[in-house]
Amino acid sequence: MEKAIIDKKIKDRVYYIKKIVESVESLDFYSMKMAIKQAMEAGVPITDIIKQGVLIGLKESGEMGLILAAEALEGELMSIDENERRKIEESCNYSGKVVIGTIQGDIHNLGKSIMIAIMKSYGMNVIDLGVDVRPERFEELARENDVKVIGISYLFSSVEPAIKRAVSLIKNGKFANRVKVILGGAAASREMMHETHADAFAEDALQGVEIIDKWLKS
Ligand code: B12
């Protein structure tokens, strides 16, 4: 490729990423959506949009930024057409699917949406069970052949009994050896991971996606 074209591409990329960081920092939802859309159209990889743009901006904008960014990202990522998504998935070497849901009794879903957006940007094949998911439903999905990872999200500590039940059903089930369980969401903790015998817990979505990346490649 000609040097001038490469230079322009790099310049555009820096420009779009900077716009994303600024819009997230200033909590400007409309600009956030526009900047993410433009960056995607310019071919900036979604992982870079999230890691170098959104997550950097979030350092300044706190809780409200998180909520807006989750909405903006979800909206834009949903607009990627199925063929394009399939191409990303095919170009990655992942074997197996990830199932994720927020446990029964809990309806928080913004963090889960960010987690899903990042997993999809990595090319992972993700099934979203939504919120308020019965423990038995996670176990039902664990029985499906190609499911390799189950992610359980929760922010509300009162739902811990349901978390324990879900992990116990999966871990005592027939397919315990094939399926790994990861806990996430603001209430997830190392203690709960040990108590429930989940395989991992993650403090944030990036840590979570790195753990799942290793599992899906092994
Ligand atoms: C927004 C919000 C709501 C919204 C939710 C909107 C929505 N669509 O999600 C609404 C208003 C509906 C709501 C309702 C309630 N809420 Co609320 N809510 C919050 C708030 C302000 C932000 C939560 C959030 O979205 N954070 C941003 C996301 C991005 O963070 P996150 O979920 O942790 O996700 C990150 C990681 O954890 C990770 N992640 C998330 N999921 C997963 C899963 C896996 C597998 C992995 C690996 C990673 C991962 O990815 C994300 C990015 O890194 C928090 C306060 C706070 N400071 O956190 C309270 C909070 C969570 N809510 C709380 C409560 C009590 C409630 C209510 C009970 C209030 C009420 N009395 O009605 C109800 C809950 C009803 C229910 N049954 O669930 C408490 C929970 C306390 C506790 N520990 O038990 C909090 C902490 C507020 C407080 N300080 O009291 N809430």
PDB file of N, CA, C and O in Angstrom, residues 21-87:
ATOM      1  N   VAL A  21     -12.564   8.796  22.971  1.00  0.00           N
ATOM      2  CA  VAL A  21     -12.119   9.077  24.348  1.00  0.00           C
ATOM      3  C   VAL A  21     -12.779  10.365  24.839  1.00  0.00           C
ATOM      4  O   VAL A  21     -13.374  10.400  25.933  1.00  0.00           O
ATOM      5  N   GLU A  22     -12.741  11.418  24.016  1.00  0.00           N
ATOM      6  CA  GLU A  22     -13.294  12.720  24.445  1.00  0.00           C
ATOM      7  C   GLU A  22     -14.802  12.639  24.701  1.00  0.00           C
ATOM      8  O   GLU A  22     -15.301  13.197  25.671  1.00  0.00           O
ATOM      9  N   SER A  23     -15.512  11.925  23.808  1.00  0.00           N
ATOM     10  CA  SER A  23     -16.976  11.888  23.974  1.00  0.00           C
ATOM     11  C   SER A  23     -17.370  11.093  25.214  1.00  0.00           C
ATOM     12  O   SER A  23     -18.323  11.446  25.903  1.00  0.00           O
ATOM     13  N   VAL A  24     -16.595  10.035  25.513  1.00  0.00           N
ATOM     14  CA  VAL A  24     -16.910   9.259  26.725  1.00  0.00           C
ATOM     15  C   VAL A  24     -16.577  10.119  27.954  1.00  0.00           C
ATOM     16  O   VAL A  24     -17.361  10.198  28.899  1.00  0.00           O
ATOM     17  N   GLU A  25     -15.434  10.800  27.909  1.00  0.00           N
ATOM     18  CA  GLU A  25     -15.040  11.643  29.052  1.00  0.00           C
ATOM     19  C   GLU A  25     -16.082  12.726  29.332  1.00  0.00           C
ATOM     20  O   GLU A  25     -16.370  13.049  30.466  1.00  0.00           O
ATOM     21  N   SER A  26     -16.637  13.287  28.244  1.00  0.00           N
ATOM     22  CA  SER A  26     -17.564  14.410  28.441  1.00  0.00           C
ATOM     23  C   SER A  26     -19.033  13.952  28.512  1.00  0.00           C
ATOM     24  O   SER A  26     -19.934  14.775  28.529  1.00  0.00           O
ATOM     25  N   LEU A  27     -19.248  12.652  28.557  1.00  0.00           N
ATOM     26  CA  LEU A  27     -20.603  12.076  28.689  1.00  0.00           C
ATOM     27  C   LEU A  27     -21.547  12.542  27.585  1.00  0.00           C
ATOM     28  O   LEU A  27     -22.733  12.725  27.807  1.00  0.00           O
ATOM     29  N   ASP A  28     -20.980  12.732  26.386  1.00  0.00           N
ATOM     30  CA  ASP A  28     -21.799  13.199  25.263  1.00  0.00           C
ATOM     31  C   ASP A  28     -22.251  11.966  24.458  1.00  0.00           C
ATOM     32  O   ASP A  28     -21.519  11.447  23.599  1.00  0.00           O
ATOM     33  N   PHE A  29     -23.452  11.501  24.763  1.00  0.00           N
ATOM     34  CA  PHE A  29     -23.929  10.232  24.208  1.00  0.00           C
ATOM     35  C   PHE A  29     -23.994  10.246  22.678  1.00  0.00           C
ATOM     36  O   PHE A  29     -23.564   9.308  22.005  1.00  0.00           O
ATOM     37  N   TYR A  30     -24.507  11.364  22.127  1.00  0.00           N
ATOM     38  CA  TYR A  30     -24.658  11.447  20.675  1.00  0.00           C
ATOM     39  C   TYR A  30     -23.276  11.353  19.996  1.00  0.00           C
ATOM     40  O   TYR A  30     -23.076  10.576  19.056  1.00  0.00           O
ATOM     41  N   SER A  31     -22.315  12.140  20.497  1.00  0.00           N
ATOM     42  CA  SER A  31     -20.965  12.091  19.904  1.00  0.00           C
ATOM     43  C   SER A  31     -20.341  10.711  20.066  1.00  0.00           C
ATOM     44  O   SER A  31     -19.598  10.233  19.197  1.00  0.00           O
ATOM     45  N   MET A  32     -20.644  10.089  21.214  1.00  0.00           N
ATOM     46  CA  MET A  32     -20.092   8.752  21.472  1.00  0.00           C
ATOM     47  C   MET A  32     -20.543   7.772  20.370  1.00  0.00           C
ATOM     48  O   MET A  32     -19.740   7.070  19.774  1.00  0.00           O
ATOM     49  N   LYS A  33     -21.842   7.794  20.115  1.00  0.00           N
ATOM     50  CA  LYS A  33     -22.397   6.896  19.099  1.00  0.00           C
ATOM     51  C   LYS A  33     -21.801   7.198  17.724  1.00  0.00           C
ATOM     52  O   LYS A  33     -21.416   6.310  16.984  1.00  0.00           O
ATOM     53  N   MET A  34     -21.735   8.508  17.405  1.00  0.00           N
ATOM     54  CA  MET A  34     -21.194   8.919  16.100  1.00  0.00           C
ATOM     55  C   MET A  34     -19.746   8.481  15.952  1.00  0.00           C
ATOM     56  O   MET A  34     -19.332   7.945  14.926  1.00  0.00           O
ATOM     57  N   ALA A  35     -18.960   8.751  17.012  1.00  0.00           N
ATOM     58  CA  ALA A  35     -17.523   8.454  16.935  1.00  0.00           C
ATOM     59  C   ALA A  35     -17.291   6.949  16.800  1.00  0.00           C
ATOM     60  O   ALA A  35     -16.441   6.504  16.015  1.00  0.00           O
ATOM     61  N   ILE A  36     -18.064   6.147  17.535  1.00  0.00           N
ATOM     62  CA  ILE A  36     -17.909   4.683  17.446  1.00  0.00           C
ATOM     63  C   ILE A  36     -18.292   4.217  16.034  1.00  0.00           C
ATOM     64  O   ILE A  36     -17.592   3.415  15.406  1.00  0.00           O
ATOM     65  N   LYS A  37     -19.368   4.783  15.530  1.00  0.00           N
ATOM     66  CA  LYS A  37     -19.844   4.405  14.186  1.00  0.00           C
ATOM     67  C   LYS A  37     -18.793   4.758  13.121  1.00  0.00           C
ATOM     68  O   LYS A  37     -18.433   3.935  12.279  1.00  0.00           O
ATOM     69  N   GLN A  38     -18.284   6.014  13.216  1.00  0.00           N
ATOM     70  CA  GLN A  38     -17.286   6.446  12.214  1.00  0.00           C
ATOM     71  C   GLN A  38     -16.035   5.583  12.282  1.00  0.00           C
ATOM     72  O   GLN A  38     -15.457   5.213  11.258  1.00  0.00           O
ATOM     73  N   ALA A  39     -15.600   5.273  13.510  1.00  0.00           N
ATOM     74  CA  ALA A  39     -14.391   4.452  13.651  1.00  0.00           C
ATOM     75  C   ALA A  39     -14.619   3.075  13.032  1.00  0.00           C
ATOM     76  O   ALA A  39     -13.750   2.549  12.321  1.00  0.00           O
ATOM     77  N   MET A  40     -15.809   2.511  13.268  1.00  0.00           N
ATOM     78  CA  MET A  40     -16.105   1.193  12.696  1.00  0.00           C
ATOM     79  C   MET A  40     -16.109   1.267  11.180  1.00  0.00           C
ATOM     80  O   MET A  40     -15.567   0.395  10.496  1.00  0.00           O
ATOM     81  N   GLU A  41     -16.710   2.333  10.647  1.00  0.00           N
ATOM     82  CA  GLU A  41     -16.758   2.489   9.186  1.00  0.00           C
ATOM     83  C   GLU A  41     -15.356   2.665   8.601  1.00  0.00           C
ATOM     84  O   GLU A  41     -15.082   2.245   7.486  1.00  0.00           O
ATOM     85  N   ALA A  42     -14.473   3.287   9.389  1.00  0.00           N
ATOM     86  CA  ALA A  42     -13.103   3.504   8.901  1.00  0.00           C
ATOM     87  C   ALA A  42     -12.240   2.256   9.067  1.00  0.00           C
ATOM     88  O   ALA A  42     -11.044   2.270   8.786  1.00  0.00           O
ATOM     89  N   GLY A  43     -12.844   1.181   9.613  1.00  0.00           N
ATOM     90  CA  GLY A  43     -12.116  -0.082   9.722  1.00  0.00           C
ATOM     91  C   GLY A  43     -11.279  -0.226  10.977  1.00  0.00           C
ATOM     92  O   GLY A  43     -10.435  -1.127  11.065  1.00  0.00           O
ATOM     93  N   VAL A  44     -11.501   0.645  11.967  1.00  0.00           N
ATOM     94  CA  VAL A  44     -10.738   0.479  13.216  1.00  0.00           C
ATOM     95  C   VAL A  44     -11.297  -0.777  13.914  1.00  0.00           C
ATOM     96  O   VAL A  44     -12.515  -0.891  14.082  1.00  0.00           O
ATOM     97  N   PRO A  45     -10.417  -1.731  14.301  1.00  0.00           N
ATOM     98  CA  PRO A  45     -10.932  -2.956  14.928  1.00  0.00           C
ATOM     99  C   PRO A  45     -11.716  -2.641  16.208  1.00  0.00           C
ATOM    100  O   PRO A  45     -11.352  -1.732  16.956  1.00  0.00           O
ATOM    101  N   ILE A  46     -12.788  -3.409  16.440  1.00  0.00           N
ATOM    102  CA  ILE A  46     -13.655  -3.131  17.593  1.00  0.00           C
ATOM    103  C   ILE A  46     -12.881  -3.246  18.907  1.00  0.00           C
ATOM    104  O   ILE A  46     -13.102  -2.490  19.841  1.00  0.00           O
ATOM    105  N   THR A  47     -11.947  -4.187  18.954  1.00  0.00           N
ATOM    106  CA  THR A  47     -11.132  -4.323  20.178  1.00  0.00           C
ATOM    107  C   THR A  47     -10.406  -3.020  20.470  1.00  0.00           C
ATOM    108  O   THR A  47     -10.301  -2.598  21.619  1.00  0.00           O
ATOM    109  N   ASP A  48      -9.873  -2.365  19.436  1.00  0.00           N
ATOM    110  CA  ASP A  48      -9.160  -1.094  19.657  1.00  0.00           C
ATOM    111  C   ASP A  48     -10.128   0.008  20.060  1.00  0.00           C
ATOM    112  O   ASP A  48      -9.816   0.858  20.894  1.00  0.00           O
ATOM    113  N   ILE A  49     -11.327  -0.013  19.441  1.00  0.00           N
ATOM    114  CA  ILE A  49     -12.337   0.992  19.795  1.00  0.00           C
ATOM    115  C   ILE A  49     -12.623   0.891  21.295  1.00  0.00           C
ATOM    116  O   ILE A  49     -12.693   1.891  22.006  1.00  0.00           O
ATOM    117  N   ILE A  50     -12.741  -0.333  21.774  1.00  0.00           N
ATOM    118  CA  ILE A  50     -13.076  -0.517  23.192  1.00  0.00           C
ATOM    119  C   ILE A  50     -11.860  -0.258  24.090  1.00  0.00           C
ATOM    120  O   ILE A  50     -11.918   0.545  25.015  1.00  0.00           O
ATOM    121  N   LYS A  51     -10.728  -0.917  23.771  1.00  0.00           N
ATOM    122  CA  LYS A  51      -9.570  -0.823  24.677  1.00  0.00           C
ATOM    123  C   LYS A  51      -8.936   0.556  24.669  1.00  0.00           C
ATOM    124  O   LYS A  51      -8.598   1.107  25.705  1.00  0.00           O
ATOM    125  N   GLN A  52      -8.734   1.114  23.462  1.00  0.00           N
ATOM    126  CA  GLN A  52      -8.005   2.384  23.389  1.00  0.00           C
ATOM    127  C   GLN A  52      -8.925   3.595  23.447  1.00  0.00           C
ATOM    128  O   GLN A  52      -8.490   4.702  23.728  1.00  0.00           O
ATOM    129  N   GLY A  53     -10.212   3.374  23.153  1.00  0.00           N
ATOM    130  CA  GLY A  53     -11.158   4.485  23.165  1.00  0.00           C
ATOM    131  C   GLY A  53     -12.034   4.474  24.404  1.00  0.00           C
ATOM    132  O   GLY A  53     -11.758   5.184  25.375  1.00  0.00           O
ATOM    133  N   VAL A  54     -13.045   3.619  24.377  1.00  0.00           N
ATOM    134  CA  VAL A  54     -14.059   3.622  25.443  1.00  0.00           C
ATOM    135  C   VAL A  54     -13.444   3.456  26.840  1.00  0.00           C
ATOM    136  O   VAL A  54     -13.699   4.260  27.738  1.00  0.00           O
ATOM    137  N   LEU A  55     -12.610   2.417  27.017  1.00  0.00           N
ATOM    138  CA  LEU A  55     -12.121   2.136  28.370  1.00  0.00           C
ATOM    139  C   LEU A  55     -11.198   3.238  28.897  1.00  0.00           C
ATOM    140  O   LEU A  55     -11.148   3.490  30.095  1.00  0.00           O
ATOM    141  N   ILE A  56     -10.501   3.930  27.999  1.00  0.00           N
ATOM    142  CA  ILE A  56      -9.642   5.046  28.441  1.00  0.00           C
ATOM    143  C   ILE A  56     -10.530   6.217  28.876  1.00  0.00           C
ATOM    144  O   ILE A  56     -10.330   6.818  29.941  1.00  0.00           O
ATOM    145  N   GLY A  57     -11.560   6.518  28.061  1.00  0.00           N
ATOM    146  CA  GLY A  57     -12.483   7.600  28.401  1.00  0.00           C
ATOM    147  C   GLY A  57     -13.191   7.347  29.724  1.00  0.00           C
ATOM    148  O   GLY A  57     -13.433   8.271  30.507  1.00  0.00           O
ATOM    149  N   LEU A  58     -13.472   6.082  29.990  1.00  0.00           N
ATOM    150  CA  LEU A  58     -14.217   5.734  31.205  1.00  0.00           C
ATOM    151  C   LEU A  58     -13.456   6.059  32.483  1.00  0.00           C
ATOM    152  O   LEU A  58     -14.054   6.253  33.532  1.00  0.00           O
ATOM    153  N   LYS A  59     -12.123   6.126  32.385  1.00  0.00           N
ATOM    154  CA  LYS A  59     -11.321   6.444  33.579  1.00  0.00           C
ATOM    155  C   LYS A  59     -11.711   7.805  34.143  1.00  0.00           C
ATOM    156  O   LYS A  59     -11.609   8.053  35.329  1.00  0.00           O
ATOM    157  N   GLU A  60     -12.151   8.708  33.259  1.00  0.00           N
ATOM    158  CA  GLU A  60     -12.519  10.061  33.679  1.00  0.00           C
ATOM    159  C   GLU A  60     -14.003  10.185  34.002  1.00  0.00           C
ATOM    160  O   GLU A  60     -14.408  11.037  34.783  1.00  0.00           O
ATOM    161  N   SER A  61     -14.833   9.364  33.358  1.00  0.00           N
ATOM    162  CA  SER A  61     -16.266   9.687  33.395  1.00  0.00           C
ATOM    163  C   SER A  61     -17.083   8.896  34.406  1.00  0.00           C
ATOM    164  O   SER A  61     -18.262   9.174  34.585  1.00  0.00           O
ATOM    165  N   GLY A  62     -16.488   7.943  35.084  1.00  0.00           N
ATOM    166  CA  GLY A  62     -17.157   7.223  36.170  1.00  0.00           C
ATOM    167  C   GLY A  62     -18.425   6.504  35.763  1.00  0.00           C
ATOM    168  O   GLY A  62     -18.597   6.085  34.618  1.00  0.00           O
ATOM    169  N   GLU A  63     -19.329   6.383  36.750  1.00  0.00           N
ATOM    170  CA  GLU A  63     -20.514   5.536  36.623  1.00  0.00           C
ATOM    171  C   GLU A  63     -21.435   5.897  35.444  1.00  0.00           C
ATOM    172  O   GLU A  63     -21.854   5.044  34.686  1.00  0.00           O
ATOM    173  N   MET A  64     -21.709   7.206  35.318  1.00  0.00           N
ATOM    174  CA  MET A  64     -22.617   7.638  34.257  1.00  0.00           C
ATOM    175  C   MET A  64     -22.014   7.309  32.884  1.00  0.00           C
ATOM    176  O   MET A  64     -22.706   6.889  31.957  1.00  0.00           O
ATOM    177  N   GLY A  65     -20.696   7.505  32.774  1.00  0.00           N
ATOM    178  CA  GLY A  65     -20.001   7.200  31.516  1.00  0.00           C
ATOM    179  C   GLY A  65     -20.172   5.735  31.166  1.00  0.00           C
ATOM    180  O   GLY A  65     -20.413   5.376  30.015  1.00  0.00           O
ATOM    181  N   LEU A  66     -20.050   4.893  32.191  1.00  0.00           N
ATOM    182  CA  LEU A  66     -20.194   3.446  31.972  1.00  0.00           C
ATOM    183  C   LEU A  66     -21.554   3.125  31.374  1.00  0.00           C
ATOM    184  O   LEU A  66     -21.679   2.352  30.432  1.00  0.00           O
ATOM    185  N   ILE A  67     -22.566   3.739  31.964  1.00  0.00           N
ATOM    186  CA  ILE A  67     -23.928   3.434  31.529  1.00  0.00           C
ATOM    187  C   ILE A  67     -24.138   3.890  30.076  1.00  0.00           C
ATOM    188  O   ILE A  67     -24.620   3.143  29.230  1.00  0.00           O
ATOM    189  N   LEU A  68     -23.706   5.112  29.784  1.00  0.00           N
ATOM    190  CA  LEU A  68     -23.877   5.631  28.416  1.00  0.00           C
ATOM    191  C   LEU A  68     -23.045   4.829  27.412  1.00  0.00           C
ATOM    192  O   LEU A  68     -23.513   4.497  26.321  1.00  0.00           O
ATOM    193  N   ALA A  69     -21.804   4.535  27.807  1.00  0.00           N
ATOM    194  CA  ALA A  69     -20.925   3.820  26.870  1.00  0.00           C
ATOM    195  C   ALA A  69     -21.480   2.429  26.563  1.00  0.00           C
ATOM    196  O   ALA A  69     -21.413   1.958  25.426  1.00  0.00           O
ATOM    197  N   ALA A  70     -22.039   1.775  27.599  1.00  0.00           N
ATOM    198  CA  ALA A  70     -22.608   0.439  27.379  1.00  0.00           C
ATOM    199  C   ALA A  70     -23.734   0.518  26.354  1.00  0.00           C
ATOM    200  O   ALA A  70     -23.826  -0.295  25.444  1.00  0.00           O
ATOM    201  N   GLU A  71     -24.584   1.533  26.502  1.00  0.00           N
ATOM    202  CA  GLU A  71     -25.708   1.711  25.569  1.00  0.00           C
ATOM    203  C   GLU A  71     -25.210   1.988  24.158  1.00  0.00           C
ATOM    204  O   GLU A  71     -25.683   1.410  23.189  1.00  0.00           O
ATOM    205  N   ALA A  72     -24.231   2.921  24.068  1.00  0.00           N
ATOM    206  CA  ALA A  72     -23.731   3.326  22.747  1.00  0.00           C
ATOM    207  C   ALA A  72     -23.079   2.140  22.041  1.00  0.00           C
ATOM    208  O   ALA A  72     -23.336   1.874  20.860  1.00  0.00           O
ATOM    209  N   LEU A  73     -22.252   1.420  22.797  1.00  0.00           N
ATOM    210  CA  LEU A  73     -21.550   0.278  22.208  1.00  0.00           C
ATOM    211  C   LEU A  73     -22.531  -0.794  21.757  1.00  0.00           C
ATOM    212  O   LEU A  73     -22.416  -1.329  20.663  1.00  0.00           O
ATOM    213  N   GLU A  74     -23.477  -1.072  22.633  1.00  0.00           N
ATOM    214  CA  GLU A  74     -24.442  -2.120  22.313  1.00  0.00           C
ATOM    215  C   GLU A  74     -25.182  -1.761  21.028  1.00  0.00           C
ATOM    216  O   GLU A  74     -25.292  -2.559  20.112  1.00  0.00           O
ATOM    217  N   GLY A  75     -25.654  -0.501  20.954  1.00  0.00           N
ATOM    218  CA  GLY A  75     -26.387  -0.052  19.771  1.00  0.00           C
ATOM    219  C   GLY A  75     -25.561  -0.202  18.506  1.00  0.00           C
ATOM    220  O   GLY A  75     -26.022  -0.766  17.508  1.00  0.00           O
ATOM    221  N   GLU A  76     -24.323   0.232  18.555  1.00  0.00           N
ATOM    222  CA  GLU A  76     -23.492   0.185  17.346  1.00  0.00           C
ATOM    223  C   GLU A  76     -23.086  -1.236  16.985  1.00  0.00           C
ATOM    224  O   GLU A  76     -23.066  -1.611  15.821  1.00  0.00           O
ATOM    225  N   LEU A  77     -22.777  -2.034  18.022  1.00  0.00           N
ATOM    226  CA  LEU A  77     -22.350  -3.399  17.719  1.00  0.00           C
ATOM    227  C   LEU A  77     -23.489  -4.237  17.152  1.00  0.00           C
ATOM    228  O   LEU A  77     -23.285  -5.108  16.330  1.00  0.00           O
ATOM    229  N   MET A  78     -24.695  -3.919  17.615  1.00  0.00           N
ATOM    230  CA  MET A  78     -25.847  -4.660  17.098  1.00  0.00           C
ATOM    231  C   MET A  78     -26.044  -4.356  15.614  1.00  0.00           C
ATOM    232  O   MET A  78     -26.674  -5.114  14.898  1.00  0.00           O
ATOM    233  N   SER A  79     -25.518  -3.202  15.167  1.00  0.00           N
ATOM    234  CA  SER A  79     -25.742  -2.830  13.774  1.00  0.00           C
ATOM    235  C   SER A  79     -24.762  -3.527  12.802  1.00  0.00           C
ATOM    236  O   SER A  79     -24.915  -3.435  11.603  1.00  0.00           O
ATOM    237  N   ILE A  80     -23.769  -4.234  13.354  1.00  0.00           N
ATOM    238  CA  ILE A  80     -22.878  -4.997  12.462  1.00  0.00           C
ATOM    239  C   ILE A  80     -23.718  -6.116  11.849  1.00  0.00           C
ATOM    240  O   ILE A  80     -24.417  -6.827  12.564  1.00  0.00           O
ATOM    241  N   ASP A  81     -23.640  -6.261  10.543  1.00  0.00           N
ATOM    242  CA  ASP A  81     -24.527  -7.275   9.989  1.00  0.00           C
ATOM    243  C   ASP A  81     -23.975  -8.684  10.236  1.00  0.00           C
ATOM    244  O   ASP A  81     -22.796  -8.874  10.516  1.00  0.00           O
ATOM    245  N   GLU A  82     -24.870  -9.644  10.173  1.00  0.00           N
ATOM    246  CA  GLU A  82     -24.567 -11.023  10.554  1.00  0.00           C
ATOM    247  C   GLU A  82     -23.378 -11.594   9.771  1.00  0.00           C
ATOM    248  O   GLU A  82     -22.543 -12.287  10.321  1.00  0.00           O
ATOM    249  N   ASN A  83     -23.311 -11.250   8.459  1.00  0.00           N
ATOM    250  CA  ASN A  83     -22.215 -11.794   7.640  1.00  0.00           C
ATOM    251  C   ASN A  83     -20.869 -11.330   8.153  1.00  0.00           C
ATOM    252  O   ASN A  83     -19.916 -12.101   8.253  1.00  0.00           O
ATOM    253  N   GLU A  84     -20.857 -10.032   8.502  1.00  0.00           N
ATOM    254  CA  GLU A  84     -19.587  -9.472   8.973  1.00  0.00           C
ATOM    255  C   GLU A  84     -19.178 -10.133  10.297  1.00  0.00           C
ATOM    256  O   GLU A  84     -18.036 -10.493  10.510  1.00  0.00           O
ATOM    257  N   ARG A  85     -20.189 -10.310  11.173  1.00  0.00           N
ATOM    258  CA  ARG A  85     -19.924 -10.947  12.464  1.00  0.00           C
ATOM    259  C   ARG A  85     -19.378 -12.365  12.260  1.00  0.00           C
ATOM    260  O   ARG A  85     -18.432 -12.789  12.900  1.00  0.00           O
ATOM    261  N   ARG A  86     -19.987 -13.077  11.309  1.00  0.00           N
ATOM    262  CA  ARG A  86     -19.553 -14.452  11.045  1.00  0.00           C
ATOM    263  C   ARG A  86     -18.106 -14.477  10.550  1.00  0.00           C
ATOM    264  O   ARG A  86     -17.316 -15.317  10.927  1.00  0.00           O
ATOM    265  N   LYS A  87     -17.768 -13.463   9.719  1.00  0.00           N
ATOM    266  CA  LYS A  87     -16.396 -13.395   9.192  1.00  0.00           C
ATOM    267  C   LYS A  87     -15.402 -13.218  10.334  1.00  0.00           C
ATOM    268  O   LYS A  87     -14.359 -13.865  10.374  1.00  0.00           O
TER     269      LYS A  87
END
